[in-house]
Structures are given as structure tokens and as C-alpha cells.
C-alpha positions as CSV (number, residue, x, y, z in Angstrom):
1,X,42.2,-3.7,84.2
2,X,41.1,-5.8,81.2
3,X,44.3,-5.0,79.4
4,X,46.3,-6.0,82.6
5,X,44.5,-9.2,82.9
6,X,45.1,-10.0,79.2
7,X,48.8,-9.6,80.0
8,X,48.5,-12.0,83.0
9,X,48.9,-9.4,85.8
10,X,45.8,-10.5,87.8
11,X,47.7,-11.1,91.1
12,X,49.6,-7.8,90.9
13,X,46.3,-5.9,90.4
14,X,44.6,-7.8,93.3
15,X,47.6,-7.0,95.6
16,X,47.5,-3.3,94.7
17,X,43.7,-3.3,95.3
18,X,44.0,-4.8,98.8
19,X,47.0,-2.6,99.8
20,X,44.9,0.4,98.9
21,X,42.0,-0.8,101.0
22,X,44.3,-1.5,104.0
23,X,45.7,2.0,103.8
24,X,42.1,3.3,104.3
25,X,41.8,1.8,107.7
26,X,43.1,5.1,109.1
27,X,40.2,6.9,107.6
28,X,36.8,7.5,109.2
29,X,34.6,4.4,109.3
30,X,32.2,5.6,106.6
31,X,35.0,6.2,104.1
32,X,36.4,2.8,104.8
33,X,33.0,1.2,104.3
34,X,32.5,3.0,101.0
35,X,35.9,2.2,99.8
36,X,35.5,-1.5,100.7
37,X,32.2,-1.6,98.8
38,X,33.8,0.0,95.8
39,X,36.7,-2.3,96.0
40,X,34.4,-5.3,96.1
41,X,32.6,-4.1,93.0
42,X,35.9,-3.6,91.1
43,X,37.1,-7.1,92.3
44,X,34.0,-8.8,91.1
45,X,34.1,-6.9,87.8
46,X,37.7,-8.0,87.3
47,X,36.8,-11.6,88.0
48,X,33.9,-11.5,85.6
49,X,35.9,-9.9,82.8
50,X,38.6,-12.4,83.3
51,X,36.3,-15.3,83.0
52,X,34.6,-13.9,79.9
53,X,37.8,-12.9,78.2
54,X,39.5,-16.2,79.1
55,X,36.5,-18.1,77.5
56,X,36.8,-16.1,74.3
57,X,40.5,-16.6,74.0
58,X,40.1,-20.3,74.7
59,X,37.4,-20.5,71.9
60,X,39.5,-18.5,69.5
61,X,42.4,-20.9,70.0
62,X,40.1,-23.9,69.6
63,X,38.7,-22.4,66.4
64,X,42.2,-22.1,65.0
65,X,42.9,-25.8,65.8
66,X,39.7,-26.8,64.1
67,X,40.5,-24.6,61.0
68,X,43.9,-26.3,60.7
69,X,42.2,-29.6,60.6
70,X,39.7,-28.4,58.0
71,X,42.5,-27.1,55.8
72,X,44.6,-30.2,56.0
73,X,41.7,-32.5,55.4
74,X,40.4,-30.7,52.4
75,X,43.3,-28.8,50.9
76,X,41.0,-25.8,50.8
77,X,43.5,-23.0,51.4
78,X,42.6,-21.1,48.2
79,X,38.8,-20.9,48.7
80,X,39.2,-19.8,52.4
81,X,41.5,-17.0,51.3
82,X,39.0,-16.1,48.6
83,X,36.1,-16.1,51.1
84,X,37.8,-13.7,53.5
85,X,38.9,-11.3,50.6
86,X,35.3,-11.1,49.4
87,X,34.0,-10.4,52.9
88,X,36.4,-7.7,53.7
89,X,36.6,-6.4,50.1
90,X,33.0,-5.0,50.2
91,X,34.4,-2.1,52.3
92,X,33.9,1.4,51.0
93,X,35.3,4.3,52.9
94,X,32.8,6.7,51.5
95,X,30.3,5.2,53.9
96,X,32.4,5.1,57.0
97,X,30.8,8.2,58.5
98,X,27.5,6.3,58.6
99,X,26.6,4.1,61.5
100,X,28.5,0.7,61.5
101,X,28.3,-1.5,59.5
102,X,27.2,0.7,56.6
103,X,30.7,0.7,55.1
104,X,30.9,-3.0,54.8
105,X,34.2,-4.9,55.2
106,X,35.3,-7.8,57.4
107,X,32.0,-8.0,59.2
108,X,30.8,-11.5,58.4
109,X,28.1,-10.3,56.0
110,X,29.1,-12.6,53.2
111,X,27.1,-15.3,55.0
112,X,23.9,-13.6,54.1
113,X,21.9,-14.5,50.9
114,X,22.3,-11.1,49.2
115,X,26.1,-11.5,49.2
116,X,26.8,-15.2,49.0
117,X,24.4,-15.8,46.1
118,X,25.8,-12.9,44.1
119,X,27.9,-13.5,40.9
120,X,31.3,-12.5,42.4
121,X,30.8,-15.0,45.2
122,X,29.8,-18.0,43.1
123,X,31.1,-21.2,44.7
124,X,32.0,-19.6,48.1
125,X,29.0,-21.2,49.8
126,X,31.3,-24.3,49.9
127,X,33.8,-22.4,52.0
128,X,31.1,-21.4,54.5
129,X,30.0,-25.0,54.8
130,X,33.5,-26.1,55.5
131,X,33.6,-23.6,58.4
132,X,30.2,-24.3,59.8
133,X,31.5,-27.0,62.3
134,X,34.0,-24.4,63.6
135,X,31.2,-22.0,64.4
136,X,29.1,-24.7,66.0
137,X,32.0,-25.8,68.2
138,X,33.1,-22.2,69.1
139,X,29.8,-20.1,69.4
140,X,31.6,-17.2,71.1
141,X,33.8,-16.6,68.1
142,X,32.1,-14.4,65.5
143,X,31.7,-15.4,61.8
144,X,33.8,-12.4,60.9
145,X,36.7,-13.7,63.0
146,X,36.3,-17.3,61.8
147,X,36.4,-16.2,58.2
148,X,39.5,-14.0,58.6
149,X,41.2,-16.5,60.8
150,X,40.7,-19.2,58.2
151,X,42.3,-17.1,55.5
152,X,45.4,-16.1,57.6
153,X,45.8,-19.7,58.8
154,X,45.6,-21.0,55.2
155,X,48.3,-18.6,54.1
156,X,50.6,-19.8,56.9
157,X,49.9,-23.5,56.3
158,X,50.6,-23.1,52.6
159,X,54.1,-21.9,53.5
160,X,53.4,-18.2,53.6
161,X,54.1,-15.6,56.3
162,X,52.5,-15.6,59.8
163,X,50.2,-12.6,59.9
164,X,49.8,-10.4,63.0
165,X,46.0,-11.0,63.2
166,X,43.7,-9.3,65.7
167,X,40.4,-10.8,66.7
168,X,37.2,-9.8,68.5
169,X,35.3,-8.7,65.4
170,X,31.6,-8.2,65.9
171,X,29.2,-9.7,63.3
172,X,26.9,-7.6,61.3
173,X,23.3,-8.8,61.6
174,X,22.5,-8.2,57.9
175,X,24.3,-7.2,54.7
176,X,24.4,-3.4,54.7
177,X,22.0,-1.6,52.4
178,X,25.0,0.2,50.9
179,X,26.5,-3.1,49.7
180,X,25.3,-3.7,46.2
181,X,26.6,-6.4,43.8
182,X,29.3,-6.7,42.5
183,X,30.4,-5.0,45.7
184,X,33.3,-3.1,44.2
185,X,35.4,-6.3,43.9
186,X,38.2,-6.8,41.3
187,X,37.3,-8.1,37.9
188,X,39.7,-10.2,35.8
189,X,38.6,-8.6,32.6
190,X,37.5,-5.1,33.6
191,X,35.7,-2.8,31.2
192,X,38.1,0.0,31.9
193,X,41.9,0.0,31.8
194,X,43.3,-2.7,34.2
195,X,45.5,-0.4,36.2
196,X,42.8,2.2,36.6
197,X,40.4,-0.6,37.6
198,X,42.7,-1.9,40.3
199,X,43.3,1.6,41.7
200,X,39.6,2.3,41.7
201,X,38.9,-0.9,43.7
202,X,41.7,-0.4,46.2
203,X,40.9,3.3,46.4
204,X,37.8,2.4,48.4
205,X,39.9,1.0,51.2
206,X,41.7,2.9,53.9
207,X,45.5,3.2,53.5
208,X,45.8,1.1,50.3
209,X,48.0,2.0,47.4
210,X,50.2,0.5,44.7
211,X,52.3,-1.5,47.2
212,X,49.2,-3.2,48.6
213,X,47.7,-3.8,45.2
214,X,50.7,-5.7,44.0
215,X,51.4,-7.5,47.3
216,X,47.8,-8.7,47.6
217,X,47.7,-9.7,44.0
218,X,50.5,-12.1,44.9
219,X,48.0,-14.3,46.8
220,X,47.0,-15.7,43.4
221,X,50.0,-17.9,43.8
222,X,47.3,-20.0,45.5
223,X,44.3,-21.5,43.8
224,X,42.5,-21.8,40.5
225,X,39.8,-20.1,38.5
226,X,36.8,-22.1,37.3
227,X,34.3,-21.5,34.5
228,X,31.3,-22.1,36.7
229,X,32.6,-19.7,39.4
230,X,34.3,-16.6,38.0
231,X,33.6,-17.4,34.4
232,X,37.0,-15.9,33.6
233,X,38.3,-19.2,32.1
234,X,36.9,-22.0,30.0
235,X,38.2,-24.6,32.4
236,X,35.4,-26.2,34.5
237,X,35.7,-28.4,37.5
238,X,36.5,-32.0,36.9
239,X,39.0,-33.9,34.7
240,X,37.4,-32.5,31.5
241,X,38.4,-29.0,32.5
242,X,41.8,-29.8,33.9
243,X,45.2,-28.6,32.8
244,X,48.4,-30.5,33.2
245,X,48.7,-28.8,36.6
246,X,45.1,-29.4,37.8
247,X,44.5,-33.0,36.4
248,X,43.8,-35.8,38.8
249,X,47.2,-37.4,38.4
250,X,49.0,-34.2,39.3
251,X,46.7,-33.4,42.2
252,X,46.8,-37.0,43.6
253,X,50.6,-37.1,43.4
254,X,50.8,-34.1,45.8
255,X,53.0,-32.2,43.4
256,X,51.0,-29.0,44.2
257,X,51.4,-29.5,47.9
258,X,48.9,-31.5,49.8
259,X,45.8,-32.2,47.7
260,X,42.5,-34.0,48.1
261,X,42.7,-34.9,44.4
262,X,40.0,-32.5,43.2
263,X,40.7,-31.9,39.5
264,X,39.8,-29.1,37.2
265,X,40.1,-25.4,36.8
266,X,43.1,-23.3,35.7
267,X,45.8,-22.0,38.1
268,X,48.2,-19.0,38.1
269,X,51.1,-21.2,39.2
270,X,52.1,-24.8,38.8
271,X,52.2,-25.4,42.6
272,X,48.9,-23.8,43.4
273,X,48.7,-24.9,47.0
274,X,52.1,-23.4,47.9
275,X,52.3,-19.8,49.0
276,X,55.5,-18.3,47.5
277,X,56.5,-15.6,45.1
278,X,56.1,-17.7,41.9
279,X,53.1,-15.7,40.9
280,X,55.5,-12.9,39.9
281,X,57.0,-15.0,37.1
282,X,53.6,-14.7,35.3
283,X,53.7,-18.2,34.0
284,X,50.5,-17.6,32.0
285,X,52.4,-15.4,29.6
286,X,54.7,-18.3,28.6
287,X,52.2,-21.2,29.0
288,X,48.7,-19.7,28.4
289,X,47.3,-23.2,27.8
290,X,48.0,-24.3,31.3
291,X,48.4,-21.2,33.4
292,X,46.5,-17.9,33.9
293,X,47.7,-14.4,33.3
294,X,44.7,-12.0,33.3
295,X,45.0,-8.4,32.2
296,X,44.9,-7.4,35.9
297,X,47.9,-9.7,36.4
298,X,50.1,-8.6,33.4
299,X,49.5,-4.9,34.1
300,X,51.5,-5.2,37.4
301,X,54.6,-5.9,35.3
302,X,54.2,-2.9,33.0
303,X,52.5,0.0,34.9
304,X,55.0,2.5,36.2
305,X,53.5,2.6,39.7
306,X,53.2,-1.2,40.0
307,X,56.4,-2.3,38.4
308,X,58.9,-1.4,41.1
309,X,56.9,-3.6,43.6
310,X,56.4,-6.4,41.0
311,X,60.1,-6.5,40.3
312,X,61.0,-6.4,44.0
313,X,58.7,-9.3,44.9
314,X,59.9,-11.3,41.9
315,X,63.4,-11.0,43.1
316,X,62.9,-11.5,46.8
317,X,60.4,-13.8,48.4
318,X,61.2,-12.3,51.8
319,X,60.3,-8.8,50.6
320,X,57.1,-10.2,49.2
321,X,56.2,-12.0,52.4
322,X,56.9,-8.9,54.5
323,X,54.7,-6.6,52.4
324,X,52.0,-9.2,51.9
325,X,51.6,-9.9,55.7
326,X,51.2,-6.1,56.4
327,X,48.7,-5.7,53.5
328,X,46.7,-8.8,54.5
329,X,46.4,-7.5,58.0
330,X,45.0,-4.2,56.7
331,X,42.6,-6.0,54.4
332,X,41.4,-8.2,57.3
333,X,40.5,-5.3,59.5
334,X,38.6,-3.1,56.9
335,X,35.3,-2.0,58.5
336,X,35.7,-4.3,61.5
337,X,34.1,-3.4,64.8
338,X,36.3,-4.9,67.5
339,X,35.2,-5.8,71.1
340,X,37.2,-5.0,73.1
341,X,38.2,-2.0,71.0
342,X,41.9,-3.0,71.1
343,X,41.1,-6.5,69.8
344,X,42.3,-9.8,71.0
345,X,45.5,-11.6,70.1
346,X,46.0,-15.3,70.6
């Protein structure tokens, strides 16, 4: 009945219900009374579910509207994508047999101190603060949903693909004991061989392989790295740490898409607020002074398993968008507990 109501078939279901009750008039009085009582219970349940689900859908839609405003006002597409990745990326399938939310994942636990203050998440508290007003305005929407919605919306607003997102995630009430920093997240300069490192990280996730590794790496077409956050570059926030693509003049001119003028850091691409396939040109190899190409980036072009996808996405933005959208959806649902179980689409 819930599914039917979600599809807008309330009147059909009501008509079927009353037709069935009328047919019972030929039955003995006791049966009719019992059937009528049962029908009333079902009807009230349908009405209650409809009101609750309608309120959630309304708030989910309102949350997206508010997120659009936040992104456009702050040009914060990259940090919102980063936040969602680091929430869902804690997932480890070796713990999925334990009671939820032991395996981690897209459960909203990045908002807790153990995670948000850890090294891999340096600077991401800013993203949570940007989304605080959304949560206040839409209390029925979970943090897990808001975080993942913000990421998918940012990708779309930056010119990327529309992702088939599912909502209704339940929030964890604490960071799982099994989640220990650095939470199995990727490292720009891993101690082991870069390809092996990436496969180890993605090997923790359900249904992720070389295709997903290369596609999701392409999200680095957005954003910058900062010394005070990842520590993977020497470029800090502010004009002193800027490159020719992240200086105030470049940002204010809107060359990198819409921008709030914040300078500093070092980007993978020249248009770091535009989602396209330019990441796969590996600009940092040709212009290391101004652009990034970490070992975990360059290995995608040389490793035998990664290279076919790398070349495919470099040649076709459409192919990249298709695989990215599917991979992003997978990532956004890792470890999630949906209510209702089938999720909610808006």
C-alpha cells in the first residue's frame, strides 16, 4: 500500500477497499462487522502512512532546494563531494555481518567528533556548517541523506551527470567502534604501490572494481588540495599559496565556473568548479607548478587494469558521465539503512 501511495494510486486503492467491503454485505453480520473493522484499520493506516511519507518527500525536496542555494552562494561543490565521499568511504564489507551500523558507510557518522576531527577529514567541518541550516529547516531528513544529496546535487550543478539517488537513509547515533582513523580512505602518497593501494581501498566496498576506481577518481576534476587539509601539497589557503588557476584574480573572474573568490590551494584541472572529463588529461604531468598529478592519479594511465577505462573516459565525456553516475550511486549507498527499505526517490 505504501508503494502504491508513493505512485499516486490512493484513490484506486480506496475504491478497491470499499468495493470489497460492499461485497461482504451478503455475508453473515459478524463477518461483515469484522471486515468493516479491519477495513477501517487499513484505511487509517493508509492515511497515516500517506501523511508521513508525503511530509518526508516534501522535506527532501525542500532540502534539495536549500542545498542548491548553498552551493550557488558559496561555490562549495568540491568540499560537499569530499564530505560525502569520506562519510560513505568508511564502509568495510568485512563487518557487514555485524549489526548495523558496524560496517560504516553512508550513515552520517562523519558528523561525530571521532571522525570529523581525524586527519583525513581536516577542513570538512566547514562543509557540515554549510549544511547545518538545511538540517534545521528539514528535521525529518537525516544527516546521511543531506550529506549524500549535497554531493550529488553539487556534481549536477557543476555540469556533471544527474545521479539516480535514493533517499530515506537512517542516521547512525554514533561512529561505529569498528571505524578507526584513517578509516581506510585513499592516500595521495600511499606507502605501498599506488595501484595496489587503490584496489585495497575499493576492495572494502561491495561491487567495486577497476571501472569504479577510475570513474570515481575522475571526480578530482572538481576542487583543490590544501597544505593545511590533506598536507599533500605545499599550497596553503590564501593568495600566498595560490597557483595561476587558484589566485584571486582567476577566481573572481569566474574562469573556473562560478566562484566566491576564495584563493589558494592547488587543483587537478584549470576549471576546478566544472565537472567534465578534463581530469583524464593529467594536466599536472605537463604543468606540475600549477596542477596536481599524484601517484594515485598517474597510475590510472599506466596500470593494465585501469588504463582501458582511463583511455575511454579521456576520449568520451559521455562514457565517463555514464560510468561515474553509476559508481557514485553505489558509493552513496554503501552501508546505508533505508526506511522504507526500498528507499525514497524525489
